[in-house]
mmCIF file of C-alpha atoms in Angstrom:
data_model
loop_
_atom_site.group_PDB
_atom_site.id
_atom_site.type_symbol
_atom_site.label_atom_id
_atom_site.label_comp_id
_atom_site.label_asym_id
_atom_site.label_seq_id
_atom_site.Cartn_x
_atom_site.Cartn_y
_atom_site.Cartn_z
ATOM 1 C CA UNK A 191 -96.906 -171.412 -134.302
ATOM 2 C CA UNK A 192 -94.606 -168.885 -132.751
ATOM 3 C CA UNK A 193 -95.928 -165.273 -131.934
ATOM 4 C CA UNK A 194 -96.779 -162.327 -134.523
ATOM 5 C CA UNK A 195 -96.297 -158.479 -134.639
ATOM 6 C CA UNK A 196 -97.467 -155.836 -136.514
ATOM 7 C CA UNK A 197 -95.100 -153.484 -137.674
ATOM 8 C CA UNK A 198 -97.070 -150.158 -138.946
ATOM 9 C CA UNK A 199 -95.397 -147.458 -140.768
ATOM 10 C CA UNK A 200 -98.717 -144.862 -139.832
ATOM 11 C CA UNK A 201 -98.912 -145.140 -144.344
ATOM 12 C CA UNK A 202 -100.154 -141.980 -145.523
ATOM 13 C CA UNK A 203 -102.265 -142.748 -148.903
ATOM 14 C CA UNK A 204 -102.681 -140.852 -151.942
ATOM 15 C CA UNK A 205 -105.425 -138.147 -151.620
ATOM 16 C CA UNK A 206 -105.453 -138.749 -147.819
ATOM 17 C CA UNK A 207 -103.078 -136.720 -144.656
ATOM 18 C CA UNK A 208 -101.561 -137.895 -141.410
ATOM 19 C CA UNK A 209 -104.806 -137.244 -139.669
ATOM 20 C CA UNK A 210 -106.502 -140.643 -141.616
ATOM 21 C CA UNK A 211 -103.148 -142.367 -141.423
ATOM 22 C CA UNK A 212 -103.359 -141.902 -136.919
ATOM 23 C CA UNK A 213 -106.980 -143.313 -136.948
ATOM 24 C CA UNK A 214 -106.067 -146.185 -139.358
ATOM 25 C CA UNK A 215 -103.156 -146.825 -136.806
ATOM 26 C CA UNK A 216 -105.038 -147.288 -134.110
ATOM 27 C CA UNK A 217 -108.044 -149.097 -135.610
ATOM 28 C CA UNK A 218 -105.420 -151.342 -136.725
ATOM 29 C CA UNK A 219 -104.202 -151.919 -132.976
ATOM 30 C CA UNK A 220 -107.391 -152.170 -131.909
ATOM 31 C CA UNK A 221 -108.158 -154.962 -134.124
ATOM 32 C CA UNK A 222 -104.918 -156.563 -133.646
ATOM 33 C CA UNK A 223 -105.471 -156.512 -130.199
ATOM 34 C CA UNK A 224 -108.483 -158.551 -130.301
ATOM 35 C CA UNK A 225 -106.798 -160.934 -133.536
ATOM 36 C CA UNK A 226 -104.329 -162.026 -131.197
ATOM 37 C CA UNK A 227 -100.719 -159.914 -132.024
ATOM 38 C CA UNK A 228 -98.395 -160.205 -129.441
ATOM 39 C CA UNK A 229 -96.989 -156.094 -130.405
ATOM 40 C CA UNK A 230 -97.462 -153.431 -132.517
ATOM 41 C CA UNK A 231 -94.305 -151.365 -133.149
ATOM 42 C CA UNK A 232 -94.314 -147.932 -135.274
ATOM 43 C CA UNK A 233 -90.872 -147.084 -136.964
ATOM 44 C CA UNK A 234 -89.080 -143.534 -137.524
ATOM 45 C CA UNK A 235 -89.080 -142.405 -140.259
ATOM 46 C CA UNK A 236 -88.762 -138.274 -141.117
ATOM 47 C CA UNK A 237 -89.204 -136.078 -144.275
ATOM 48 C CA UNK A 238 -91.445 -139.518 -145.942
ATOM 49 C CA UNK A 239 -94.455 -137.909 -148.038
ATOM 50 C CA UNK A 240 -96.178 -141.416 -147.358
ATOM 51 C CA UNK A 241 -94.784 -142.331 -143.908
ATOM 52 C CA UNK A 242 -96.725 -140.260 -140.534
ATOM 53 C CA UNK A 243 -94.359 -141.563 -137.928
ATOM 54 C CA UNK A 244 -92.046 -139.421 -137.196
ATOM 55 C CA UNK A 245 -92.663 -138.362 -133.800
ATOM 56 C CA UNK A 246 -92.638 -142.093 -132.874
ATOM 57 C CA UNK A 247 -93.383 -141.880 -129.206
ATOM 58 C CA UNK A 248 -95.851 -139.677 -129.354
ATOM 59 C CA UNK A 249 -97.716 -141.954 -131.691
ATOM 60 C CA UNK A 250 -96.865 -145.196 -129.310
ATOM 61 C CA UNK A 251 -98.438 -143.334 -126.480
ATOM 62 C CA UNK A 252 -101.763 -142.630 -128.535
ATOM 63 C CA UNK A 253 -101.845 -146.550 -129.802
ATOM 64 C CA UNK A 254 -101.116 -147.541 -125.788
ATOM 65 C CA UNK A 255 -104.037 -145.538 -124.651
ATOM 66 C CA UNK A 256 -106.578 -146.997 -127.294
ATOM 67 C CA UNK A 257 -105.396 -150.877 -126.334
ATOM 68 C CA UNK A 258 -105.096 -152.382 -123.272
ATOM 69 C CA UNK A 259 -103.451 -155.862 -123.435
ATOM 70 C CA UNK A 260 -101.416 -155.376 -126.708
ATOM 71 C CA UNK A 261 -97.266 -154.216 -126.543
ATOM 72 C CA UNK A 262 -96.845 -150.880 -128.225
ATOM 73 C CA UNK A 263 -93.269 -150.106 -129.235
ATOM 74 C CA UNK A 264 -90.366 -148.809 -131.545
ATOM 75 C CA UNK A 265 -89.379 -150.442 -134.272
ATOM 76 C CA UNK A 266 -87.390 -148.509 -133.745
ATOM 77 C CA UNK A 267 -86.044 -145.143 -132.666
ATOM 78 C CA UNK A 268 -83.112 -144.366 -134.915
ATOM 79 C CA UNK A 269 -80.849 -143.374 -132.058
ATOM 80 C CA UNK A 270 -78.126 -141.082 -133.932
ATOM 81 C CA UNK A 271 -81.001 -138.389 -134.081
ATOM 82 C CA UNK A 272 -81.270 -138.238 -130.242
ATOM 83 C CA UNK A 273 -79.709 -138.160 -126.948
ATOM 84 C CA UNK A 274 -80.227 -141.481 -125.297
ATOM 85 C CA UNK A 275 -81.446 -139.347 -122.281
ATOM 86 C CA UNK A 276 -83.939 -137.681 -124.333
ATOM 87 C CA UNK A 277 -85.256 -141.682 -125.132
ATOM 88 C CA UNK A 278 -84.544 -142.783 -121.852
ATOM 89 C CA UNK A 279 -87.317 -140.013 -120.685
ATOM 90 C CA UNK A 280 -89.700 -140.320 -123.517
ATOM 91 C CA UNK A 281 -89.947 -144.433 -122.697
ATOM 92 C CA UNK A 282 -89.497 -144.162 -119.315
ATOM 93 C CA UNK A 283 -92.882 -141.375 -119.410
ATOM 94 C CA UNK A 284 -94.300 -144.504 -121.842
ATOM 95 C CA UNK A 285 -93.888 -147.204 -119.111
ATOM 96 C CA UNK A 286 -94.785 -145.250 -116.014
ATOM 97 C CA UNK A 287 -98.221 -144.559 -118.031
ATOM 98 C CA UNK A 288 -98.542 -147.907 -119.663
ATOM 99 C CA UNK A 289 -96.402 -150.521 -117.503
ATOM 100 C CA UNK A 290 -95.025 -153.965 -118.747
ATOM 101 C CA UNK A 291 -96.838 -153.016 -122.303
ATOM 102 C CA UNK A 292 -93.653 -150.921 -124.050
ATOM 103 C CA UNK A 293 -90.860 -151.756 -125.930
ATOM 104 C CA UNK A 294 -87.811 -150.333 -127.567
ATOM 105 C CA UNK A 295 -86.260 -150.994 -130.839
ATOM 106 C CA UNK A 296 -83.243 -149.088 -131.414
ATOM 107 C CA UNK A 297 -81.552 -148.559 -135.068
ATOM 108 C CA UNK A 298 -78.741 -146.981 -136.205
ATOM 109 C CA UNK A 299 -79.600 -145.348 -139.437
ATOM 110 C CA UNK A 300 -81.166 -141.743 -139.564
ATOM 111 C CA UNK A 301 -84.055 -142.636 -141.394
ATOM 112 C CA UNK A 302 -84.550 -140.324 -143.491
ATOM 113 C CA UNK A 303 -82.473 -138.998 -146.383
ATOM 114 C CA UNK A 304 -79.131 -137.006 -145.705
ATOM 115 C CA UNK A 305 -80.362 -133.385 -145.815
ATOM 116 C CA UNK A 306 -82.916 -134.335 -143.690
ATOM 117 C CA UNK A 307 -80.757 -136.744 -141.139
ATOM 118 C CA UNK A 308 -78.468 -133.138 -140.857
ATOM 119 C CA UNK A 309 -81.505 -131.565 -140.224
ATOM 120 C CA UNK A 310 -82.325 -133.827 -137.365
ATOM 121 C CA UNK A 311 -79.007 -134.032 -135.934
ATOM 122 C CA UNK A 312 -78.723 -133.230 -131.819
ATOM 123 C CA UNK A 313 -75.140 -131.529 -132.656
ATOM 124 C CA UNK A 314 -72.809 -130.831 -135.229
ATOM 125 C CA UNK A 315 -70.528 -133.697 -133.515
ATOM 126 C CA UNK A 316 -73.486 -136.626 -133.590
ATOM 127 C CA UNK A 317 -72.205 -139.385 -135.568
ATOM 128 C CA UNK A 318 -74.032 -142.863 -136.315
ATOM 129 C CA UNK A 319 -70.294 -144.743 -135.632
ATOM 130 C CA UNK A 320 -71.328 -143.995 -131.961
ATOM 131 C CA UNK A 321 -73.959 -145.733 -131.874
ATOM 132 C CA UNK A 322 -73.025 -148.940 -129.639
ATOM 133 C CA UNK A 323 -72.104 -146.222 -126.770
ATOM 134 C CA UNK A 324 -75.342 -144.460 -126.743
ATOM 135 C CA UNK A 325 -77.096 -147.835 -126.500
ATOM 136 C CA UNK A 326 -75.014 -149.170 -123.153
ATOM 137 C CA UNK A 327 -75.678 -145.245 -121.700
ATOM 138 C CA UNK A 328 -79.550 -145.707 -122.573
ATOM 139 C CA UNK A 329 -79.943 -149.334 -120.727
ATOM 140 C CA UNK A 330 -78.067 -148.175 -118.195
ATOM 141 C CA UNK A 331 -80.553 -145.037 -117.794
ATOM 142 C CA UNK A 332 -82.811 -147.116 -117.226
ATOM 143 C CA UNK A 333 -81.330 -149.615 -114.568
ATOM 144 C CA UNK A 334 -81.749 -149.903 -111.151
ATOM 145 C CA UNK A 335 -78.181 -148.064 -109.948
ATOM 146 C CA UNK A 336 -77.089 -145.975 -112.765
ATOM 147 C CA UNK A 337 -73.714 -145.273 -113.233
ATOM 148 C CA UNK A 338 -73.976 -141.903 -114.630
ATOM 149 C CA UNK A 339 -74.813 -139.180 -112.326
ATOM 150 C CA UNK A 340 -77.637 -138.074 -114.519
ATOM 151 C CA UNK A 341 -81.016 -139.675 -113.594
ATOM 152 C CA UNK A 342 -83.880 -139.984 -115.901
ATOM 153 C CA UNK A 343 -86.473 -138.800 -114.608
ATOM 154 C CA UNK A 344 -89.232 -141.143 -115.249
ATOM 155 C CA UNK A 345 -86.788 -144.289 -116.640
ATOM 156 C CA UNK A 346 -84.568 -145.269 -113.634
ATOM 157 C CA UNK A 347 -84.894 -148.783 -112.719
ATOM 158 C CA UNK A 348 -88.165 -149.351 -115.032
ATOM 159 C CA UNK A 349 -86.098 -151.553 -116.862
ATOM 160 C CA UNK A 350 -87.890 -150.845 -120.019
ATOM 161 C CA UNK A 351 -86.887 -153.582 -123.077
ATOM 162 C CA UNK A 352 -84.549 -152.911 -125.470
ATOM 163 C CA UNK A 353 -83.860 -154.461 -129.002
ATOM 164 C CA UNK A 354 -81.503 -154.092 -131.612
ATOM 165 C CA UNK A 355 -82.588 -153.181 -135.032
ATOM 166 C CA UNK A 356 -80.306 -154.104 -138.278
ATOM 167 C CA UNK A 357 -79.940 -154.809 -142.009
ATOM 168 C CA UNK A 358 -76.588 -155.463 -141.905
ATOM 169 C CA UNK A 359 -74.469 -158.052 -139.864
ATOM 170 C CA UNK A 360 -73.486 -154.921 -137.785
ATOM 171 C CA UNK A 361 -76.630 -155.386 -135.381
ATOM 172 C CA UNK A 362 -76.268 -158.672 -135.063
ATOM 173 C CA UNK A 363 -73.063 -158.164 -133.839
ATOM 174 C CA UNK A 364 -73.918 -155.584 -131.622
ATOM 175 C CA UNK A 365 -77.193 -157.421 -130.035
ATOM 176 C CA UNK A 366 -75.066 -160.696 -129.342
ATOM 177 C CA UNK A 367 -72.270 -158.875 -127.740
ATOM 178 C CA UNK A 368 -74.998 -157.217 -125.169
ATOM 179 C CA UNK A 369 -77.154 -160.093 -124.929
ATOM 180 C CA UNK A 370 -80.578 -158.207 -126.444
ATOM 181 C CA UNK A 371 -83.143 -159.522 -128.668
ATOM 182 C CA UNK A 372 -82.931 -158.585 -132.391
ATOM 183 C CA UNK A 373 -85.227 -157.935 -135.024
ATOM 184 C CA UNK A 374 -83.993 -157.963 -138.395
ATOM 185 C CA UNK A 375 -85.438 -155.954 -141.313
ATOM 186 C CA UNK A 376 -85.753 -158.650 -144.004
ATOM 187 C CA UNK A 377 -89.487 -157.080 -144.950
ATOM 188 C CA UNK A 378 -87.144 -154.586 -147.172
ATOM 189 C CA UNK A 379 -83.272 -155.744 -146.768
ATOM 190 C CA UNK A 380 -83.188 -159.468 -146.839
ATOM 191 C CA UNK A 381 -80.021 -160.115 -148.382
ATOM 192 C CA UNK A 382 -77.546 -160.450 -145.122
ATOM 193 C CA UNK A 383 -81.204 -162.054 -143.038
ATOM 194 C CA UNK A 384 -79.417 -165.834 -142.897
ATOM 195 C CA UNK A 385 -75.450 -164.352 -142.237
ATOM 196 C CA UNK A 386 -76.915 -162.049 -139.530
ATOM 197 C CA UNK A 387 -79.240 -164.911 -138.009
ATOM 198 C CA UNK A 388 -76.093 -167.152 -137.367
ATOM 199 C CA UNK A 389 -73.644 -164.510 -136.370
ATOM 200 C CA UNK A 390 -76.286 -163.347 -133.690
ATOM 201 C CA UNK A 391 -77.173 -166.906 -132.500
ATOM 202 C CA UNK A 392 -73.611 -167.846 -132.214
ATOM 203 C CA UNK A 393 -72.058 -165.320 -130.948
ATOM 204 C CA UNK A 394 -74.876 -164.683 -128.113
ATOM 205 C CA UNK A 395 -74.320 -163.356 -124.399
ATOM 206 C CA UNK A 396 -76.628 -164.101 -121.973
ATOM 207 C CA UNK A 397 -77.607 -160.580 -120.210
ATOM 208 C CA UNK A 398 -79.957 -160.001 -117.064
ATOM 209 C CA UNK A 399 -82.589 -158.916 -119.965
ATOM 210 C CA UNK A 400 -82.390 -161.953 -122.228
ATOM 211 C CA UNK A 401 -80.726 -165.565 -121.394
ATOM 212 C CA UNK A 402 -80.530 -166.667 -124.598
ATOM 213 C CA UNK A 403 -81.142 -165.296 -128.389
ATOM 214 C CA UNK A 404 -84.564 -164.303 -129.982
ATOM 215 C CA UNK A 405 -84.905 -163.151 -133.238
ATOM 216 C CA UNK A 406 -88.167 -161.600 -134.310
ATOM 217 C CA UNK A 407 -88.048 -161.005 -138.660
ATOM 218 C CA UNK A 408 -89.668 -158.868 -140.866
ATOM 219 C CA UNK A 409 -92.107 -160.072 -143.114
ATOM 220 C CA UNK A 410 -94.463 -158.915 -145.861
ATOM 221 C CA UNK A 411 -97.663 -160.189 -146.059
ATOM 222 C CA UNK A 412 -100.515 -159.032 -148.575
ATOM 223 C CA UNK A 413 -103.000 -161.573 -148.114
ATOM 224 C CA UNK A 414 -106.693 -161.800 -149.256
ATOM 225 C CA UNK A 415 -109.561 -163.945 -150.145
ATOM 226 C CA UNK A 416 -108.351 -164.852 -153.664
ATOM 227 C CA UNK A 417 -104.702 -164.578 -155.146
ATOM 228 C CA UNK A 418 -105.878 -162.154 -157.714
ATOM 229 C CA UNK A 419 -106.872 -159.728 -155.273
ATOM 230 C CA UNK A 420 -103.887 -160.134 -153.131
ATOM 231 C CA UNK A 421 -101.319 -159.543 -155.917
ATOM 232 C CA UNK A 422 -103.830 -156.255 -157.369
ATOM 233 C CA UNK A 423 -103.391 -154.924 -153.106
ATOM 234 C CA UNK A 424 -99.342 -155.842 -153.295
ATOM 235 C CA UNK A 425 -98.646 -152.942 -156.093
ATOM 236 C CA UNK A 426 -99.390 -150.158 -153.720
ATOM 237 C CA UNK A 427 -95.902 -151.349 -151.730
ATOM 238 C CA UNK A 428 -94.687 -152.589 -154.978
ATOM 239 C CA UNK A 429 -94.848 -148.945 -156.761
ATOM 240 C CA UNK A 430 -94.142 -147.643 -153.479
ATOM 241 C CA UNK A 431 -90.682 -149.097 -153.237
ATOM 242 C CA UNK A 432 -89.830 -148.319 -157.047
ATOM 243 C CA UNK A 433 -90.571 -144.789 -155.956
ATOM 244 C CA UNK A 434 -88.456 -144.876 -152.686
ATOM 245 C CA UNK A 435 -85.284 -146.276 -154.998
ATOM 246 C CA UNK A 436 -85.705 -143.840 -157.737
ATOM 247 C CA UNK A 437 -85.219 -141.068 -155.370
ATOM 248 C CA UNK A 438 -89.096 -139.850 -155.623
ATOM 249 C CA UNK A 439 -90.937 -141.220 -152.431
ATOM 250 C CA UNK A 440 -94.435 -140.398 -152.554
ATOM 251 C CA UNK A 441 -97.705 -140.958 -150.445
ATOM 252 C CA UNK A 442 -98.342 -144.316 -150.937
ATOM 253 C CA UNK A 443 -100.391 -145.098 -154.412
ATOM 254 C CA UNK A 444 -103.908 -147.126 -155.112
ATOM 255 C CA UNK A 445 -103.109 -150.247 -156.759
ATOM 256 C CA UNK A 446 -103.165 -150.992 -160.463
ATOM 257 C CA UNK A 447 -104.137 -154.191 -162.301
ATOM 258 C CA UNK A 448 -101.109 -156.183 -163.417
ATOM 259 C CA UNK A 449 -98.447 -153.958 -162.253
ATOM 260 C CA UNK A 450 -95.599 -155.997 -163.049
ATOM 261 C CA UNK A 451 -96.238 -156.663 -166.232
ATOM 262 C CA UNK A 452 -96.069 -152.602 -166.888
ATOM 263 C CA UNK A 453 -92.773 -152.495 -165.312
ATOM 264 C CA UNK A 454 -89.093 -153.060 -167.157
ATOM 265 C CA UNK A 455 -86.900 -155.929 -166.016
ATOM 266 C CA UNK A 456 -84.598 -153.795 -163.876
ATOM 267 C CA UNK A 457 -87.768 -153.062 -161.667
ATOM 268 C CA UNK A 458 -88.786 -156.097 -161.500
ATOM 269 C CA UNK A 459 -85.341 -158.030 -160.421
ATOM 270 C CA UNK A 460 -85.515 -154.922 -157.752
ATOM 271 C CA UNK A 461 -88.662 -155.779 -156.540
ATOM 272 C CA UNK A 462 -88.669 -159.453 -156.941
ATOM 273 C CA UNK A 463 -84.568 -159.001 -154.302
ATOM 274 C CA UNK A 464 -86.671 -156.323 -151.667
ATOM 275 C CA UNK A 465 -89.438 -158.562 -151.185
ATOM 276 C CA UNK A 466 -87.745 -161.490 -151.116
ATOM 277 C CA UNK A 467 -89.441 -162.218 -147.809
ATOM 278 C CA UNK A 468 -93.176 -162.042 -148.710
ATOM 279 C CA UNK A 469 -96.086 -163.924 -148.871
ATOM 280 C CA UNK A 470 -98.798 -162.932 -151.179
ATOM 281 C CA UNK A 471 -102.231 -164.200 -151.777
ATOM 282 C CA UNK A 472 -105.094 -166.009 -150.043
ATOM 283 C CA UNK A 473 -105.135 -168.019 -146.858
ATOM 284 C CA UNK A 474 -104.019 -171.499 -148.967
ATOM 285 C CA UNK A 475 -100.679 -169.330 -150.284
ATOM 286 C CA UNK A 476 -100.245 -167.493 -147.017
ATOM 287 C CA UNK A 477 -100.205 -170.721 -145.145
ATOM 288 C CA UNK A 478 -97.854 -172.105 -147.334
ATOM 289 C CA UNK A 479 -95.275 -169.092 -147.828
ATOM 290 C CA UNK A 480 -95.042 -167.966 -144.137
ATOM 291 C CA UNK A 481 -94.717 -171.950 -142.814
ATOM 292 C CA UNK A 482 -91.782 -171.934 -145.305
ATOM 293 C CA UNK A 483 -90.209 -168.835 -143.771
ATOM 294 C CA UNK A 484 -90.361 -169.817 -140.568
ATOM 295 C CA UNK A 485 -89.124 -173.457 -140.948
ATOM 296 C CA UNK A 486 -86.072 -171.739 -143.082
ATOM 297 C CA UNK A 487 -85.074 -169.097 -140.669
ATOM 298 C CA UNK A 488 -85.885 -170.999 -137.340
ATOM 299 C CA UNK A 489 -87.420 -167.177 -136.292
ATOM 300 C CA UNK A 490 -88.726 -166.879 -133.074
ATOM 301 C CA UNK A 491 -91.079 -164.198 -133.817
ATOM 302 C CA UNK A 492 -92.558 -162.928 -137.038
ATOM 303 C CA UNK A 493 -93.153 -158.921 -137.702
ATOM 304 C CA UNK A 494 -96.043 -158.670 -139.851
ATOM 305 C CA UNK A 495 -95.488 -155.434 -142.120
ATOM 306 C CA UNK A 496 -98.881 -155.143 -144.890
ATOM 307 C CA UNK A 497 -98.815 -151.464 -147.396
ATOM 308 C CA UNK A 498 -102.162 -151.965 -148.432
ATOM 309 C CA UNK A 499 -103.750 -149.158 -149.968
ATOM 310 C CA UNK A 500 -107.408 -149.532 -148.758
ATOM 311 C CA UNK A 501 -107.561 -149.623 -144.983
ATOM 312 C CA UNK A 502 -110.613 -152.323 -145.121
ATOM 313 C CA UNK A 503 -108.568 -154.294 -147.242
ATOM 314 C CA UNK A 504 -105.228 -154.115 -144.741
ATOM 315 C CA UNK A 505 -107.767 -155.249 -141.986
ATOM 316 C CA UNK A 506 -108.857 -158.298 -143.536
ATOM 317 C CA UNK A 507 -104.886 -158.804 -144.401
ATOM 318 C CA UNK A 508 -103.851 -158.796 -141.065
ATOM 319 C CA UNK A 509 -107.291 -160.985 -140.016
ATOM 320 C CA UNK A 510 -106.449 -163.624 -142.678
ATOM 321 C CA UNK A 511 -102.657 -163.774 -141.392
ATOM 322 C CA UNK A 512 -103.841 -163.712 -137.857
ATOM 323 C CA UNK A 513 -105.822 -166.765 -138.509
ATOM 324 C CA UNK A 514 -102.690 -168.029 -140.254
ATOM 325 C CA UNK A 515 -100.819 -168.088 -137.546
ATOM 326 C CA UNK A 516 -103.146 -169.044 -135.268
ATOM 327 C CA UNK A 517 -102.973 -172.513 -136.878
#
């Protein structure tokens, strides 16, 4: 099998606070650590009731210095909201204290919504359509023989690993022209996934970072020791995203019984379109849907992304996918 990630949005449950939501981040590196993942990324998110990532390096330092073999990393910064030598500091700090274990997923959208991306915004001239600049300026930050005259100080010549982030067919674009590995969100925005897969693997430059294209793919997994179980764990995310669409994001909910037989059609084709790319149920199913994935997609890396309500129950998710894909 090929290797497997965790991506961790730091969830913040109902009745819970960010506090919880830090330990249950790194008790879930800790364990992934020792379940064989090959990363654990934390993603960017700002003015989320239910997300506790938002100062995303800060939280990849605290998962680095509870693991020791695992890569901790960004996935991703969203770059508009910063100056790529603010990142090039912050990750350069990151490898000098934790090296060859950091990596750096870089995105384009604010995440977050648009009062809150102004909110965020380094100056009134920042603007997202910059985007492919700011990347070249922060890899070359951290090269050898920079050719700006400002240094970052750590982050010169620590070469630290950069990916591209998308939804779209825009990153793919982007990560074949400069040759970097990209990771595609199909865990929430899987309708472009195949377009951008062969734009990026056809269009690829070899670069002194990558000589020839990985793609590493989101992918939801709620898995369990029956089906039953794994479907009632599923409608925390599942009432989670209905929330996010209808404009009222919340901390993320306990699961109900039969949740989508309570909801009305439109829901449902939402739902059944966002998580598209899921596999849900016990180790038979799990088996099954994520062999399927892979064999369609030809990824080279799965992201494993599980919203599960009960931080036992997320453990022995991630266990029963880890022995999954240990096969």
């Amino acid at each position: 099998m090929i290797p497997f990630s965790i991506l961790d949005l730091a969830p913040i449950a109902e009745g819970s606070d960010a506090s919880q939501a830090f330990r249950n981040t790194l008790n879930l590196a800790q364990h992934g650590e020792q379940w064989g993942y090959h990363r654990y990324w934390l993603a960017e998110h700002h003015g989320m009731q239910g997300i506790a990532s938002a100062a995303t390096a800060i939280l990849i330092g605290y998962v680095a210095a509870g693991t020791s073999t695992i890569r901790v990393g960004a996935g991703g910064i969203m770059l508009p909201n910063h100056s790529p030598l603010v990142i090039a500091e912050q990750f350069g700090t990151l490898e000098s204290l934790f090296p060859g274990r950091i990596d750096l997923g870089l995105g384009r959208a604010p995440g977050s919504d648009q009062a809150t991306a102004r909110a965020l915004r380094r100056n009134l001239d920042s603007d997202a359509d910059e985007f492919p600049q700011d990347v070249v300026d922060l890899i070359d930050y951290f090269s050898a023989e920079p050719r700006q005259t400002v240094r970052a100080v750590p982050g010169t010549g620590l070469q630290v690993p950069v990916w591209i982030l998308g939804s779209s067919l825009f990153g793919a674009q982007l990560a074949a022209s400069l040759g970097l590995p990209y990771a595609f969100a199909s865990h929430f925005a899987p309708s472009q996934m195949m377009q951008a897969i062969t734009i990026y693997r056809e269009r690829f430059q070899a670069s002194k970072q990558l000589q020839k294209p990985y793609v590493m793919l989101g992918f939801n997994v709620f898995a369990a020791d029956t089906d039953k179980e794994a479907h009632y764990l599923a409608s925390s995310a599942q009432q989670a995203f209905i929330n996010l669409r209808s404009g009222r994001p919340k901390r993320l909910p306990p699961p109900v019984d039969n949740f989508l037989d309570q909801i009305h059609p439109g829901e449902k084709a939402l739902l059944d379109q966002i998580l598209s790319c899921s596999a849900i149920g016990s180790p038979e199913k799990i088996t099954e849907a994520t062999q399927a994935f892979i064999h369609r997609t030809g990824a080279d890396e799965l992201m494993i992304t599980s919203q599960i309500f009960d931080h036992a129950a997320r453990l022995r998710s991630y266990e029963i996918t880890a022995g999954v894909m240990s096969q």
